Amino acid sequence: MNKIRGLKFLLVLLFISNAQAADYSVLDEQGFFYLVKAEQKLCEIHSVGGLPKFIKLEYISSNQEVVLIKYFAGTAGTHDLIDVYRACVYDTKNKRALADVPYKYQSDNHEMLQPKFKVSANLLIVIDLENEETFEIKLAFNQDI
């Protein structure tokens, strides 16, 4: 009986995940890419090779008004292929994109340095060790700014 409950739970999660994915898509406008929801452009995103693809939405635990809209940005390289994953940091309250940051790097040939996320109620810091970049994103601000 527990196996049936577990299977039902997994099916519900799969359905929710697929429903969420159906809400988001990537729009290609003459080489500029945008994450869109219900035909509304949320943020401009990057491509490192090919058409980016929406992956999932994740809320920031310390600030439920800000979400990470994760996407696959493509595969870079010729000899050593690297899959690049990025995230649009989006303020749902003020309906604006705050930043587009690296989320994960993946290579079959070697270990990649992964971005580190430090978050508080008002600030998200993303340290991209692979490219030696740091992003500081203010999470709380007035809509009038």
mmCIF file of C-alpha atoms in Angstrom:
data_model
loop_
_atom_site.group_PDB
_atom_site.id
_atom_site.type_symbol
_atom_site.label_atom_id
_atom_site.label_comp_id
_atom_site.label_asym_id
_atom_site.label_seq_id
_atom_site.Cartn_x
_atom_site.Cartn_y
_atom_site.Cartn_z
ATOM 1 C CA MET A 1 0.000 0.000 0.000
ATOM 2 C CA ASN A 2 2.881 2.395 0.792
ATOM 3 C CA LYS A 3 4.337 1.774 -2.670
ATOM 4 C CA ILE A 4 1.069 2.920 -4.249
ATOM 5 C CA ARG A 5 1.024 6.096 -2.121
ATOM 6 C CA GLY A 6 4.638 6.784 -3.058
ATOM 7 C CA LEU A 7 3.857 6.277 -6.735
ATOM 8 C CA LYS A 8 0.853 8.624 -6.499
ATOM 9 C CA PHE A 9 3.030 11.229 -4.778
ATOM 10 C CA LEU A 10 5.679 10.984 -7.522
ATOM 11 C CA LEU A 11 3.016 11.321 -10.210
ATOM 12 C CA VAL A 12 1.604 14.438 -8.542
ATOM 13 C CA LEU A 13 5.111 15.955 -8.324
ATOM 14 C CA LEU A 14 5.728 15.131 -11.971
ATOM 15 C CA PHE A 15 2.406 16.719 -12.944
ATOM 16 C CA ILE A 16 3.180 19.885 -10.937
ATOM 17 C CA SER A 17 6.666 20.081 -12.451
ATOM 18 C CA ASN A 18 5.304 19.670 -15.992
ATOM 19 C CA ALA A 19 2.571 22.250 -15.352
ATOM 20 C CA GLN A 20 5.184 24.725 -14.110
ATOM 21 C CA ALA A 21 7.353 24.098 -17.159
ATOM 22 C CA ALA A 22 4.396 24.674 -19.461
ATOM 23 C CA ASP A 23 3.959 28.179 -17.984
ATOM 24 C CA TYR A 24 7.474 29.287 -18.942
ATOM 25 C CA SER A 25 9.185 29.323 -22.299
ATOM 26 C CA VAL A 26 12.061 30.974 -24.138
ATOM 27 C CA LEU A 27 11.411 33.551 -26.839
ATOM 28 C CA ASP A 28 13.970 34.142 -29.590
ATOM 29 C CA GLU A 29 13.718 37.628 -31.080
ATOM 30 C CA GLN A 30 16.395 37.925 -33.761
ATOM 31 C CA GLY A 31 19.126 36.443 -31.569
ATOM 32 C CA PHE A 32 17.980 38.035 -28.301
ATOM 33 C CA PHE A 33 16.512 35.529 -25.848
ATOM 34 C CA TYR A 34 13.866 36.147 -23.193
ATOM 35 C CA LEU A 35 12.260 34.035 -20.500
ATOM 36 C CA VAL A 36 8.512 34.506 -20.885
ATOM 37 C CA LYS A 37 5.466 33.501 -18.890
ATOM 38 C CA ALA A 38 2.050 33.747 -20.507
ATOM 39 C CA GLU A 39 3.625 35.789 -23.337
ATOM 40 C CA GLN A 40 5.017 38.371 -20.868
ATOM 41 C CA LYS A 41 8.780 38.929 -21.097
ATOM 42 C CA LEU A 42 10.307 38.428 -17.654
ATOM 43 C CA CYS A 43 13.995 38.878 -18.402
ATOM 44 C CA GLU A 44 16.566 38.828 -21.141
ATOM 45 C CA ILE A 45 18.791 35.751 -20.877
ATOM 46 C CA HIS A 46 22.079 34.499 -22.284
ATOM 47 C CA SER A 47 22.862 31.782 -24.781
ATOM 48 C CA VAL A 48 26.266 30.142 -24.987
ATOM 49 C CA GLY A 49 25.211 27.886 -27.831
ATOM 50 C CA GLY A 50 21.783 27.155 -29.208
ATOM 51 C CA LEU A 51 18.340 28.027 -27.895
ATOM 52 C CA PRO A 52 18.216 28.308 -24.086
ATOM 53 C CA LYS A 53 15.683 26.101 -22.278
ATOM 54 C CA PHE A 54 13.673 26.752 -19.097
ATOM 55 C CA ILE A 55 14.433 24.242 -16.323
ATOM 56 C CA LYS A 56 12.584 25.204 -13.157
ATOM 57 C CA LEU A 57 11.501 27.933 -10.791
ATOM 58 C CA GLU A 58 12.984 28.109 -7.295
ATOM 59 C CA TYR A 59 12.040 30.528 -4.507
ATOM 60 C CA ILE A 60 14.781 32.100 -2.419
ATOM 61 C CA SER A 61 14.195 30.850 1.114
ATOM 62 C CA SER A 62 14.887 34.153 2.890
ATOM 63 C CA ASN A 63 12.791 36.260 0.502
ATOM 64 C CA GLN A 64 9.717 34.558 -0.976
ATOM 65 C CA GLU A 65 9.108 37.517 -3.319
ATOM 66 C CA VAL A 66 12.283 36.711 -5.260
ATOM 67 C CA VAL A 67 12.636 33.641 -7.464
ATOM 68 C CA LEU A 68 15.424 32.046 -9.441
ATOM 69 C CA ILE A 69 14.175 31.125 -12.896
ATOM 70 C CA LYS A 70 16.717 28.486 -13.830
ATOM 71 C CA TYR A 71 17.536 27.722 -17.451
ATOM 72 C CA PHE A 72 19.995 25.816 -19.603
ATOM 73 C CA ALA A 73 22.062 28.413 -21.488
ATOM 74 C CA GLY A 74 23.679 25.911 -23.865
ATOM 75 C CA THR A 75 26.953 24.119 -24.411
ATOM 76 C CA ALA A 76 30.180 26.045 -24.889
ATOM 77 C CA GLY A 77 33.504 24.892 -26.265
ATOM 78 C CA THR A 78 34.794 22.796 -29.130
ATOM 79 C CA HIS A 79 37.129 20.194 -27.631
ATOM 80 C CA ASP A 80 36.088 20.374 -23.966
ATOM 81 C CA LEU A 81 32.315 20.821 -23.945
ATOM 82 C CA ILE A 82 30.841 22.655 -20.968
ATOM 83 C CA ASP A 83 27.109 22.757 -20.228
ATOM 84 C CA VAL A 84 26.197 26.153 -18.786
ATOM 85 C CA TYR A 85 23.199 26.678 -16.514
ATOM 86 C CA ARG A 86 22.089 30.159 -15.489
ATOM 87 C CA ALA A 87 19.307 31.763 -13.455
ATOM 88 C CA CYS A 88 17.308 34.929 -13.850
ATOM 89 C CA VAL A 89 16.818 36.546 -10.423
ATOM 90 C CA TYR A 90 13.261 37.901 -10.591
ATOM 91 C CA ASP A 91 11.332 40.087 -8.118
ATOM 92 C CA THR A 92 7.703 38.873 -8.281
ATOM 93 C CA LYS A 93 6.377 41.746 -6.156
ATOM 94 C CA ASN A 94 7.762 44.547 -8.329
ATOM 95 C CA LYS A 95 7.679 42.436 -11.512
ATOM 96 C CA ARG A 96 11.246 43.099 -12.595
ATOM 97 C CA ALA A 97 14.380 41.160 -13.375
ATOM 98 C CA LEU A 98 17.193 41.898 -10.941
ATOM 99 C CA ALA A 99 20.041 39.983 -12.580
ATOM 100 C CA ASP A 100 21.055 37.039 -14.710
ATOM 101 C CA VAL A 101 23.691 34.926 -12.975
ATOM 102 C CA PRO A 102 25.582 31.665 -13.529
ATOM 103 C CA TYR A 103 24.049 28.758 -11.654
ATOM 104 C CA LYS A 104 26.012 25.618 -12.580
ATOM 105 C CA TYR A 105 28.730 24.350 -14.930
ATOM 106 C CA GLN A 106 29.037 20.752 -16.059
ATOM 107 C CA SER A 107 31.797 18.977 -17.994
ATOM 108 C CA ASP A 108 32.361 15.308 -18.735
ATOM 109 C CA ASN A 109 36.126 15.855 -18.915
ATOM 110 C CA HIS A 110 36.953 17.653 -15.686
ATOM 111 C CA GLU A 111 35.640 19.026 -12.407
ATOM 112 C CA MET A 112 34.207 22.525 -12.713
ATOM 113 C CA LEU A 113 34.255 25.209 -10.024
ATOM 114 C CA GLN A 114 30.621 25.897 -9.126
ATOM 115 C CA PRO A 115 29.073 29.293 -8.337
ATOM 116 C CA LYS A 116 28.520 29.910 -4.620
ATOM 117 C CA PHE A 117 25.284 31.524 -3.430
ATOM 118 C CA LYS A 118 25.099 33.567 -0.218
ATOM 119 C CA VAL A 119 21.675 34.936 0.599
ATOM 120 C CA SER A 120 20.119 37.132 3.262
ATOM 121 C CA ALA A 121 16.753 38.869 3.413
ATOM 122 C CA ASN A 122 18.009 41.837 1.364
ATOM 123 C CA LEU A 123 21.060 40.655 -0.555
ATOM 124 C CA LEU A 124 22.052 37.790 -2.827
ATOM 125 C CA ILE A 125 25.748 37.342 -3.547
ATOM 126 C CA VAL A 126 26.798 34.968 -6.314
ATOM 127 C CA ILE A 127 30.496 34.171 -6.502
ATOM 128 C CA ASP A 128 31.385 32.641 -9.859
ATOM 129 C CA LEU A 129 34.670 30.892 -9.103
ATOM 130 C CA GLU A 130 35.042 29.568 -12.645
ATOM 131 C CA ASN A 131 35.071 33.053 -14.204
ATOM 132 C CA GLU A 132 36.311 34.985 -11.142
ATOM 133 C CA GLU A 133 33.231 37.234 -11.003
ATOM 134 C CA THR A 134 31.045 38.327 -8.096
ATOM 135 C CA PHE A 135 27.452 39.523 -8.408
ATOM 136 C CA GLU A 136 25.738 41.456 -5.598
ATOM 137 C CA ILE A 137 21.969 41.694 -6.070
ATOM 138 C CA LYS A 138 19.772 43.792 -3.788
ATOM 139 C CA LEU A 139 16.592 41.832 -3.097
ATOM 140 C CA ALA A 140 14.535 44.536 -1.394
ATOM 141 C CA PHE A 141 13.957 47.966 -2.821
ATOM 142 C CA ASN A 142 11.160 50.461 -3.452
ATOM 143 C CA GLN A 143 9.130 50.107 -6.617
ATOM 144 C CA ASP A 144 9.557 53.848 -7.316
ATOM 145 C CA ILE A 145 13.324 53.554 -7.864
#
